[in-house]
PDB file of C-alpha atoms and ligand atoms in Angstrom:
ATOM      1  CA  UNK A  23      11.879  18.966 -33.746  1.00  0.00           C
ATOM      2  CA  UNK A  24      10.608  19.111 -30.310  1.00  0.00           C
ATOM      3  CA  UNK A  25      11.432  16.577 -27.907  1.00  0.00           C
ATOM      4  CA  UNK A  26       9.853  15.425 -24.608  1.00  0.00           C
ATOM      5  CA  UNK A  27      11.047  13.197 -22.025  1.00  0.00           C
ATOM      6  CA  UNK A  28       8.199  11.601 -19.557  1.00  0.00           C
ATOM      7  CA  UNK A  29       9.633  10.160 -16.436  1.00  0.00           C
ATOM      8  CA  UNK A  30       7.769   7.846 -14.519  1.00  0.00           C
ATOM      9  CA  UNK A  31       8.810   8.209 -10.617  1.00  0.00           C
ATOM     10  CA  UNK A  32       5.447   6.699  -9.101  1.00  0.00           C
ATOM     11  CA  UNK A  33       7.273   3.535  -7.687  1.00  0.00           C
ATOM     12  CA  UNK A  34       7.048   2.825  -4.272  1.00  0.00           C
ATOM     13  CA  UNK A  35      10.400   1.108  -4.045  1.00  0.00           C
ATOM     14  CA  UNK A  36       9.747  -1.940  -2.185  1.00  0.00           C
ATOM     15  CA  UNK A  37      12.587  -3.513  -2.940  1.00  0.00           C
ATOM     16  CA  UNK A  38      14.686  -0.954  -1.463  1.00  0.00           C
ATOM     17  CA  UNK A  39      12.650  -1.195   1.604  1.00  0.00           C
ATOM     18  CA  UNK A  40      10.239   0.981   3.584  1.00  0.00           C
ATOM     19  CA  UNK A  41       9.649   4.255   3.605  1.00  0.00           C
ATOM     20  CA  UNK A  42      10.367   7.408   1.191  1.00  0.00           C
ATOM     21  CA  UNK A  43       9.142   6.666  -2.669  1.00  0.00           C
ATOM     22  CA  UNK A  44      12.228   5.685  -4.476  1.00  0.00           C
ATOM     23  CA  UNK A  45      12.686   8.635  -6.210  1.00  0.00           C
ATOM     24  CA  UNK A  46      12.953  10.678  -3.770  1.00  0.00           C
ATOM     25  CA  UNK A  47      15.525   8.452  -1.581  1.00  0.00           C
ATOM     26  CA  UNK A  48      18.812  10.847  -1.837  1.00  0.00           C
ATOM     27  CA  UNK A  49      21.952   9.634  -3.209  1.00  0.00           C
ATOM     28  CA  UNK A  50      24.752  11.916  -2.301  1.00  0.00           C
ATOM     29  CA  UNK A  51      22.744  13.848  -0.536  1.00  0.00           C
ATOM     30  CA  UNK A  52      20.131  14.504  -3.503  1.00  0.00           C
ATOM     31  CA  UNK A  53      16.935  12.770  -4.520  1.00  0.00           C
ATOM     32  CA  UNK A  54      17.539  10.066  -7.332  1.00  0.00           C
ATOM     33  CA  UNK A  55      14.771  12.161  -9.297  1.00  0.00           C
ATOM     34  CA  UNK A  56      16.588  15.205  -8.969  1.00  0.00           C
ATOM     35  CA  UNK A  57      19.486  13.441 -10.509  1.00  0.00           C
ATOM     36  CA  UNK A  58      17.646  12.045 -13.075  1.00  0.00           C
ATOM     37  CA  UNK A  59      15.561  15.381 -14.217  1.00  0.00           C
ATOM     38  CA  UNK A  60      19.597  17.449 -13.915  1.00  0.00           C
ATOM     39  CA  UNK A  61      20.794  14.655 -16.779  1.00  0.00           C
ATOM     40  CA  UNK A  62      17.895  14.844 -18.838  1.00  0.00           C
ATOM     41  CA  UNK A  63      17.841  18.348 -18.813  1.00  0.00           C
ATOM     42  CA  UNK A  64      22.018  18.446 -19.159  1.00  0.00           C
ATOM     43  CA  UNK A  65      21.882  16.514 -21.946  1.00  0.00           C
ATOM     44  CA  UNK A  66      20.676  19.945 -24.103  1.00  0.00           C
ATOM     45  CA  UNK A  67      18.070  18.139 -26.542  1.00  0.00           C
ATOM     46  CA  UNK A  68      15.242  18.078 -24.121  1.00  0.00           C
ATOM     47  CA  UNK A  69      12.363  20.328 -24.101  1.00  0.00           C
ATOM     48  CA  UNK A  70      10.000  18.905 -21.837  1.00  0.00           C
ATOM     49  CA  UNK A  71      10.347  17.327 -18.974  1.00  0.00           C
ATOM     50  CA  UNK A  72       6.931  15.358 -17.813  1.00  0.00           C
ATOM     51  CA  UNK A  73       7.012  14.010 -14.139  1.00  0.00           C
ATOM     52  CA  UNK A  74       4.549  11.356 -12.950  1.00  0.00           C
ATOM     53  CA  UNK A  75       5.302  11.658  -9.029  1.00  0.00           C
ATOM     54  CA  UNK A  76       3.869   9.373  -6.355  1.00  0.00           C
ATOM     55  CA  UNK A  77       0.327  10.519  -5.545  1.00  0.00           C
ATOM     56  CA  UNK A  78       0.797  11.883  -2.571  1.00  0.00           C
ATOM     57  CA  UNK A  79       4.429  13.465  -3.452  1.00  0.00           C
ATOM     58  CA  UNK A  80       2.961  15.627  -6.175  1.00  0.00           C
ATOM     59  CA  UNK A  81       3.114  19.156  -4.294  1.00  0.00           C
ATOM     60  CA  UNK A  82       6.324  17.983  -3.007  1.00  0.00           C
ATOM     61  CA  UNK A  83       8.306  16.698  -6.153  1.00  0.00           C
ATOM     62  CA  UNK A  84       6.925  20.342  -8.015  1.00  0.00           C
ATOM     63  CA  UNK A  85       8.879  22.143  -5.016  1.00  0.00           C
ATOM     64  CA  UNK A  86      12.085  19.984  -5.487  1.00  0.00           C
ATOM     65  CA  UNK A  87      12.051  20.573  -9.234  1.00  0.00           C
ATOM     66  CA  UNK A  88      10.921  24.163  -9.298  1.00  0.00           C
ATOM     67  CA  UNK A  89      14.238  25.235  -7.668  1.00  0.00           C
ATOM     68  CA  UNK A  90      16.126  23.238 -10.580  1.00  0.00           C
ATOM     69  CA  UNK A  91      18.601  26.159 -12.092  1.00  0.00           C
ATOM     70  CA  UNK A  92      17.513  24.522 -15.554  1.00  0.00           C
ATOM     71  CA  UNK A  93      16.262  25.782 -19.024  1.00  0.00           C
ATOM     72  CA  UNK A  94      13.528  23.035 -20.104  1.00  0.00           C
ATOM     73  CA  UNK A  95       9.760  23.142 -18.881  1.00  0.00           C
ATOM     74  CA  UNK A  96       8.941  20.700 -16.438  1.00  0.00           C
ATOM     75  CA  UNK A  97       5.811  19.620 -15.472  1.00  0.00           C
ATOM     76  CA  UNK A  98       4.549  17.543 -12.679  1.00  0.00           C
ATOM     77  CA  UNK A  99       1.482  15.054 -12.696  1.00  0.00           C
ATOM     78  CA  UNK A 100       0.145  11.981 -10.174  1.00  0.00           C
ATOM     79  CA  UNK A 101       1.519   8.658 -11.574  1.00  0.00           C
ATOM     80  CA  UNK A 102      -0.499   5.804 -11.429  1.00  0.00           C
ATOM     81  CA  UNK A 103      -1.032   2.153  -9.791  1.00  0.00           C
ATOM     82  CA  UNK A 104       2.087   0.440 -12.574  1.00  0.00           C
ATOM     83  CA  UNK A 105       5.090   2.173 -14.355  1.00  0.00           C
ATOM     84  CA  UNK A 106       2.563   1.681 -17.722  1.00  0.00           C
ATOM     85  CA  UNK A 107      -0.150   3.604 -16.151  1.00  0.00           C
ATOM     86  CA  UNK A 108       2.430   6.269 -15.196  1.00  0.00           C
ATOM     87  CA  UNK A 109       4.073   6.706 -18.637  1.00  0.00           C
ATOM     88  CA  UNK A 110       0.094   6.658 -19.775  1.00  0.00           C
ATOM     89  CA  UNK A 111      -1.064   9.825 -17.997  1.00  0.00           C
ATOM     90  CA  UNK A 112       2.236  11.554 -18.381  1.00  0.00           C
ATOM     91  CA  UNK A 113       1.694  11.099 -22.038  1.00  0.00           C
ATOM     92  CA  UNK A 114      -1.665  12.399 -22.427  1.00  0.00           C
ATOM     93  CA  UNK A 115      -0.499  15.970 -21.362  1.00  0.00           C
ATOM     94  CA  UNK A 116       1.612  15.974 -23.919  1.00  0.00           C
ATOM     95  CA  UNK A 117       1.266  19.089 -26.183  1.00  0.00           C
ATOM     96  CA  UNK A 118       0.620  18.742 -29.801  1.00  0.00           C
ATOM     97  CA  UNK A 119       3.851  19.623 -31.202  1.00  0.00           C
ATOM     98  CA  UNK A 120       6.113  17.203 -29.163  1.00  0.00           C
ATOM     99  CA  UNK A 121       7.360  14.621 -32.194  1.00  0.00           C
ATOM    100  CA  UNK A 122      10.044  12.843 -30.359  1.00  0.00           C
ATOM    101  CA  UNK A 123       9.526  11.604 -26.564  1.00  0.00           C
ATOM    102  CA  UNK A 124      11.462   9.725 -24.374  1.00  0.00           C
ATOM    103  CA  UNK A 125      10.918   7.124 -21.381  1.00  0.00           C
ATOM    104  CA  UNK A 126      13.161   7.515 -19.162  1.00  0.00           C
ATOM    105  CA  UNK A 127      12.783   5.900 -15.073  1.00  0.00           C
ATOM    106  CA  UNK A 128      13.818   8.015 -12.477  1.00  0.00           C
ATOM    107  CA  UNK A 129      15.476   5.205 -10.662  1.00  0.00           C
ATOM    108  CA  UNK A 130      18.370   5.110 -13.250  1.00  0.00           C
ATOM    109  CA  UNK A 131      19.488   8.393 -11.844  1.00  0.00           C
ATOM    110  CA  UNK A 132      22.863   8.787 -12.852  1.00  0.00           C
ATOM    111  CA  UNK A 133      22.187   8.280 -16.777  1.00  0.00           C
ATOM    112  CA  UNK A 134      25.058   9.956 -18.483  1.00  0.00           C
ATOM    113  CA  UNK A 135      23.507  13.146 -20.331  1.00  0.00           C
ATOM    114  CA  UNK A 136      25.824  11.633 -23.643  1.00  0.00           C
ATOM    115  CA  UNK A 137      23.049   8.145 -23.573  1.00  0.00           C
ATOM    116  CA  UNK A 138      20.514  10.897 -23.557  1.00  0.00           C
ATOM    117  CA  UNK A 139      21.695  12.658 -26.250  1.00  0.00           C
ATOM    118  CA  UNK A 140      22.256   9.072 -28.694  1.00  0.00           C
ATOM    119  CA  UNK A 141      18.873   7.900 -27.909  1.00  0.00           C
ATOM    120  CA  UNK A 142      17.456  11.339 -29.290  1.00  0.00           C
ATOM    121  CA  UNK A 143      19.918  12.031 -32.298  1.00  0.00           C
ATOM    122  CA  UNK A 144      19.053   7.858 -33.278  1.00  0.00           C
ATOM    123  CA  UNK A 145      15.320   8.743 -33.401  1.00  0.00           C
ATOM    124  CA  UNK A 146      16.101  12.087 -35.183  1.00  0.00           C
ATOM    125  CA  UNK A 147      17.795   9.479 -37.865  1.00  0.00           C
ATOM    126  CA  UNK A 148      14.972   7.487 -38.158  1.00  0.00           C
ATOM    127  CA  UNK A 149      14.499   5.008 -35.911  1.00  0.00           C
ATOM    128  CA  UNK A 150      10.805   4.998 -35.016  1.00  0.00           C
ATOM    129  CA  UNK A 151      11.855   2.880 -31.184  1.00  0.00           C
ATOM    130  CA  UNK A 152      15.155   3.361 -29.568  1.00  0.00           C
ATOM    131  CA  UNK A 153      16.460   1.203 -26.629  1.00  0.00           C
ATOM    132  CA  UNK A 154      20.413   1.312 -25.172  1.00  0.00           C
ATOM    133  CA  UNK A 155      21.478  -2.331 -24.318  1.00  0.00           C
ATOM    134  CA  UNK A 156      24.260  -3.803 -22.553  1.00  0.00           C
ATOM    135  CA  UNK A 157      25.404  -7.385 -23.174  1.00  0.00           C
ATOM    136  CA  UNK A 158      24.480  -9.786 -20.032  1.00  0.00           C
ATOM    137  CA  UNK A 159      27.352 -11.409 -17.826  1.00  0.00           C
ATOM    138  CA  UNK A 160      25.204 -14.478 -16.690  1.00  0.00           C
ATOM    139  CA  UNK A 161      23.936 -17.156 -18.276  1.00  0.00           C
ATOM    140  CA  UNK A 162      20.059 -16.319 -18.431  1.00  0.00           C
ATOM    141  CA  UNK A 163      17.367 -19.330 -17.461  1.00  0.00           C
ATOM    142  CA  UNK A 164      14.187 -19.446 -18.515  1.00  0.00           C
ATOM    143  CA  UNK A 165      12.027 -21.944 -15.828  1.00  0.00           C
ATOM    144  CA  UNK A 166       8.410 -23.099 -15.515  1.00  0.00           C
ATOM    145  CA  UNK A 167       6.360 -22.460 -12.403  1.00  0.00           C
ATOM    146  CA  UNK A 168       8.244 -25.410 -10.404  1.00  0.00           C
ATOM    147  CA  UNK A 169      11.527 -23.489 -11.027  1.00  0.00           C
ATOM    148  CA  UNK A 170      12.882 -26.041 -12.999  1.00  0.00           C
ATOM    149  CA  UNK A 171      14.558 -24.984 -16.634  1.00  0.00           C
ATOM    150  CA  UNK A 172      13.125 -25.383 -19.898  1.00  0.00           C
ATOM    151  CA  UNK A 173      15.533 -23.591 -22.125  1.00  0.00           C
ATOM    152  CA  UNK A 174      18.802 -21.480 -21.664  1.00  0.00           C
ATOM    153  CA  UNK A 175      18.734 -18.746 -24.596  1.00  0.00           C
ATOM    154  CA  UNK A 176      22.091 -18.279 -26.418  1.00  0.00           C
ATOM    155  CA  UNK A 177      23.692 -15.872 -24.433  1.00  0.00           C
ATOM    156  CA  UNK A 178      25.384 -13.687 -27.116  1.00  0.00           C
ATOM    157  CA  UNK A 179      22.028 -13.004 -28.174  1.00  0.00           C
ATOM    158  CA  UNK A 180      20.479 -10.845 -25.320  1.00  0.00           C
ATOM    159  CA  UNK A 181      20.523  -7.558 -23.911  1.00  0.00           C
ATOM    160  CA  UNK A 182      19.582  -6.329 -20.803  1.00  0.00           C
ATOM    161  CA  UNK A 183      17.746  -3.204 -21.569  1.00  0.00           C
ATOM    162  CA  UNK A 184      18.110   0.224 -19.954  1.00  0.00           C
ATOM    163  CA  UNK A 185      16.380   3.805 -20.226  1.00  0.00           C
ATOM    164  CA  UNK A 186      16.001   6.789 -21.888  1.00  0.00           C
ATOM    165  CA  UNK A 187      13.925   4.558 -24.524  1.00  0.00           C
ATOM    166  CA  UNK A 188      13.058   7.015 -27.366  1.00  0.00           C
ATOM    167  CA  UNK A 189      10.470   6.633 -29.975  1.00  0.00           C
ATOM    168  CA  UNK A 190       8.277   8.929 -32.928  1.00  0.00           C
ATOM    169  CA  UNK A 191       5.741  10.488 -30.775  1.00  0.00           C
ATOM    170  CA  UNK A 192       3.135   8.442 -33.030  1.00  0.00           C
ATOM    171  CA  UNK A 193       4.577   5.207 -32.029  1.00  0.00           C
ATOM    172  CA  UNK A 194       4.459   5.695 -28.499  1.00  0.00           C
ATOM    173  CA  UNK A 195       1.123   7.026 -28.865  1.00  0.00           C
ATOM    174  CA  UNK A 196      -1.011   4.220 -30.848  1.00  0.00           C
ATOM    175  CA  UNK A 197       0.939   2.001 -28.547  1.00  0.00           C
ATOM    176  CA  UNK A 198      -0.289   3.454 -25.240  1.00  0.00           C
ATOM    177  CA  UNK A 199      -3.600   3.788 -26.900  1.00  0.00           C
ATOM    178  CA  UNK A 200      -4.246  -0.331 -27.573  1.00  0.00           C
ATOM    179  CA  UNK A 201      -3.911  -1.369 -24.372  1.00  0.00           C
ATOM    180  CA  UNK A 202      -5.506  -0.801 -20.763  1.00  0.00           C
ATOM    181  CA  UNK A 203      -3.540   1.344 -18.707  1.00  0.00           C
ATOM    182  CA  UNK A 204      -5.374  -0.388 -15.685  1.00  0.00           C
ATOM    183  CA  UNK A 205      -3.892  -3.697 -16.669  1.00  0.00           C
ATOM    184  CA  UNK A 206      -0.337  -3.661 -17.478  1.00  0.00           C
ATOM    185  CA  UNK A 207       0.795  -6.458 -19.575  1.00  0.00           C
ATOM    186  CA  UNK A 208       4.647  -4.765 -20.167  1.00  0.00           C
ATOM    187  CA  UNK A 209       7.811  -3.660 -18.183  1.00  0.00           C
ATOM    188  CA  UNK A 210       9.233  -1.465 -20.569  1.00  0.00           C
ATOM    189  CA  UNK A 211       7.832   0.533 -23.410  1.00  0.00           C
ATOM    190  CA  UNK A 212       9.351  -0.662 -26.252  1.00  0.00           C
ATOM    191  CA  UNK A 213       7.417  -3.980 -25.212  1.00  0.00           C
ATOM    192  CA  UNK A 214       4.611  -2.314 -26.248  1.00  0.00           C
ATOM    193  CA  UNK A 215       5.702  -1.193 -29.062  1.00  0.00           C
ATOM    194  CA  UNK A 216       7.191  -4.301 -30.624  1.00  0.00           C
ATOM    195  CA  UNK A 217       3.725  -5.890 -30.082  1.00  0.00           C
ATOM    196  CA  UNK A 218       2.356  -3.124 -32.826  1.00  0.00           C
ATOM    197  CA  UNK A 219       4.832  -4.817 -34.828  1.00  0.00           C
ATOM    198  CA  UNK A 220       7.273  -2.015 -35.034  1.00  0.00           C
ATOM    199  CA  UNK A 221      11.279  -2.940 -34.929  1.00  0.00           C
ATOM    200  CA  UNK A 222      13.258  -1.318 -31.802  1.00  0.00           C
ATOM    201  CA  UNK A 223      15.977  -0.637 -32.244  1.00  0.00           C
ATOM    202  CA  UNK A 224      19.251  -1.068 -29.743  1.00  0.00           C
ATOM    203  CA  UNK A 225      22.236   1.365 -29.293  1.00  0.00           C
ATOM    204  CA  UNK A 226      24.954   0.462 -26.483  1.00  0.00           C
ATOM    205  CA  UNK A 227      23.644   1.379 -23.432  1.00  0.00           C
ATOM    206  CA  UNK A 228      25.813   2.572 -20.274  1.00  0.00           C
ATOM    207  CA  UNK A 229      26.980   0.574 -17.041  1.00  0.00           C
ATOM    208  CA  UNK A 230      26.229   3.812 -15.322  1.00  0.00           C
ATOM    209  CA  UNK A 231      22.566   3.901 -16.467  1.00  0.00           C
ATOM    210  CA  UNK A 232      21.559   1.044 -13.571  1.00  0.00           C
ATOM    211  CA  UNK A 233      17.997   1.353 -12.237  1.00  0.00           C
ATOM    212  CA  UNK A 234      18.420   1.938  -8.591  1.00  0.00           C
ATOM    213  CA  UNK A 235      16.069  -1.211  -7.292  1.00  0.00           C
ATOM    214  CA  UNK A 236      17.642  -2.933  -4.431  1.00  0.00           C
ATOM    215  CA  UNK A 237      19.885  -1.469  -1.280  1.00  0.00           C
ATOM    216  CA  UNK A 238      23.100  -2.473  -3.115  1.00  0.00           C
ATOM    217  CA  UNK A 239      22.096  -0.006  -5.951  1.00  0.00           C
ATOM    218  CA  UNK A 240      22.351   2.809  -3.077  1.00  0.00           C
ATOM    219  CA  UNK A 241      25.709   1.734  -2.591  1.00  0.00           C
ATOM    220  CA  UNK A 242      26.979   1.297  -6.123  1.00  0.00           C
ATOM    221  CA  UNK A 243      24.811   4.875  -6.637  1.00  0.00           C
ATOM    222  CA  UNK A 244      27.034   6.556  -3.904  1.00  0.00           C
ATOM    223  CA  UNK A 245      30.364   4.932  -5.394  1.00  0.00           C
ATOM    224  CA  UNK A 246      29.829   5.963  -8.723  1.00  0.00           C
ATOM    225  CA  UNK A 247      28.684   9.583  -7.605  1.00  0.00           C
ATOM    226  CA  UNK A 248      31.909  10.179  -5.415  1.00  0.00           C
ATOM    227  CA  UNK A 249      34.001   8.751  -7.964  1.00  0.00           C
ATOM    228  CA  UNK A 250      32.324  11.455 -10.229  1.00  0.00           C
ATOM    229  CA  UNK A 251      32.760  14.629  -7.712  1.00  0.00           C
ATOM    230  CA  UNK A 252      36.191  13.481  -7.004  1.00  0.00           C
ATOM    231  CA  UNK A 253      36.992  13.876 -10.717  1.00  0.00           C
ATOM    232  CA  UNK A 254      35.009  17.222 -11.042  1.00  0.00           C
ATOM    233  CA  UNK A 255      32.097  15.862 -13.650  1.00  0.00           C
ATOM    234  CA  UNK A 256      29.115  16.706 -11.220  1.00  0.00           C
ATOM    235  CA  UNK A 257      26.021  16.506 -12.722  1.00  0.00           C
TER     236      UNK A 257
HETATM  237  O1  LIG B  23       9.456  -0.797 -10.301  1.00  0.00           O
HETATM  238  P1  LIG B  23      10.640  -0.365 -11.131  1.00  0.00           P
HETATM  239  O2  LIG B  23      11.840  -0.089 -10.288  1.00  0.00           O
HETATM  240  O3  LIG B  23      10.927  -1.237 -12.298  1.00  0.00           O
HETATM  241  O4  LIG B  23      10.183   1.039 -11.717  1.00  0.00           O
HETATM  242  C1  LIG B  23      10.806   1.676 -12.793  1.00  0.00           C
HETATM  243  C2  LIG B  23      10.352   3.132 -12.782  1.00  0.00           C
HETATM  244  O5  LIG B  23       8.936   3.198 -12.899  1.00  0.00           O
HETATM  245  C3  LIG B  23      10.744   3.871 -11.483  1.00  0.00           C
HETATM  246  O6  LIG B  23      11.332   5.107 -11.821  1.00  0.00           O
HETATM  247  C4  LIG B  23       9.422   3.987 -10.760  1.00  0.00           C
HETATM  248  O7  LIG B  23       9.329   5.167  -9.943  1.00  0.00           O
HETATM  249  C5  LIG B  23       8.413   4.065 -11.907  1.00  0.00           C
HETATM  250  N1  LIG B  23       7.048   3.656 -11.499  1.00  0.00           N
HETATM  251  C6  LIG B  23       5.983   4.548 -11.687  1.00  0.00           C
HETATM  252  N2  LIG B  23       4.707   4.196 -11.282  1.00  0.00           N
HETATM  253  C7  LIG B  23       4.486   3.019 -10.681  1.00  0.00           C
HETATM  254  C8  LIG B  23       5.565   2.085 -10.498  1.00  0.00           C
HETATM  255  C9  LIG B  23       6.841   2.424 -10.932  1.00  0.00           C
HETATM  256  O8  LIG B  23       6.166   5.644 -12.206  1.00  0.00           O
HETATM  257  N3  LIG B  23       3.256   2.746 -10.256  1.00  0.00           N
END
């Protein structure tokens, strides 16, 4: 089997606030995509690596990653205007024999190679869409456009979702393929796949596998990283 993991690094990282893309803001003195790409490629059952860099990063991100002491390809393309159109393009260059491929965001950057390796050995078992999920500490709310309530979900029922997502190459593909990569109608990718009908399937997740998003992120990002050189597992 030959596996491929796309990783869509495009975002501009608003949230975080101005400035550098997201993926290349450093944590621990190295860019979050550079973390990212060293787990994926740690993780020993990746064979591809398919960037989609911010379009005006692209020369840049192929320098960072072409210095990478590591033994998968990687290739580096312009993402697009959403995450969707991203994983779109990135999947397109694809080569033919790639049968299992990944999703995996560059802003959860300290993804434990281990969650890596699960999501790919549970679509080697047969699982045709792969998602890790955590339980969810707070009570979730659903409200209308006046903010007020109109249901609370049972709790024990949900799962905040993470990345690597893994799916049958096929999957991915006819799922990319029905929609308009112009006009993205789905955060994730196994969103799009569930609308084909197909049932995703949810292994634990890790706490470690956070998407860096907002400036406490950095923080928690820098904790957990010390916490990891102090203890001699440095990815
Ligand atoms: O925006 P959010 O933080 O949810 O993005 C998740 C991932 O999607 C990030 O790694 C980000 O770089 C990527 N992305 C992208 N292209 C975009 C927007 C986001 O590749 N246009």
């Amino acid at each position: 089997m030959t596996t491929a993991a796309l990783v869509p690094a495009a975002g501009k990282g608003e949230r975080l606030g101005a400035g550098t893309p997201k993926a290349l803001r450093e944590v621990g003195g190295i860019p979050l995509l550079v973390h990212a790409v060293r787990a994926l490629a740690a993780s020993r059952v990746i064979d591809l690596i398919v960037v989609a860099a911010p379009v005006d990063f692209v020369d840049e991100v192929r320098g960072l990653l072409g210095e990478l002491d590591v033994t998968c390809d990687i290739e580096v393309l312009a993402g697009g205007e959403s995450r969707q159109e991203s994983v779109a393009r990135a999947l397109i260059a694809l080569p033919s024999e790639v049968d299992i491929v990944l999703v995996h965001d560059a802003a959860r950057a300290l993804t434990p190679p281990e969650l890596i390796a699960s999501v790919v050995a549970s679509v080697a078992a047969g699982h045709a869409a792969v998602v890790p999920g955590l339980a969810v500490a707070d009570t979730l709310k659903q409200v209308n456009t006046a903010s007020d309530v109109v249901a609370t979900p049972d709790r024990a029922s949900l799962r905040a979702v993470q990345t690597p997502q893994g799916f049958a190459r096929a999957v991915l593909q006819s799922a990319h393929a029905g929609v308009d990569p112009s006009d993205p109608i789905a955060t994730d990718d196994a969103g799009l796949v569930e609308r084909d009908g197909v049932t995703v399937h949810v292994i634990p997740g890790h706490e470690e596998a956070f998407k860096v998003t907002r400036p406490i992120d950095l923080i928690l990002a820098e904790a957990v990283l010390a916490k990891r050189r102090a203890s001699g597992n440095v990815s």
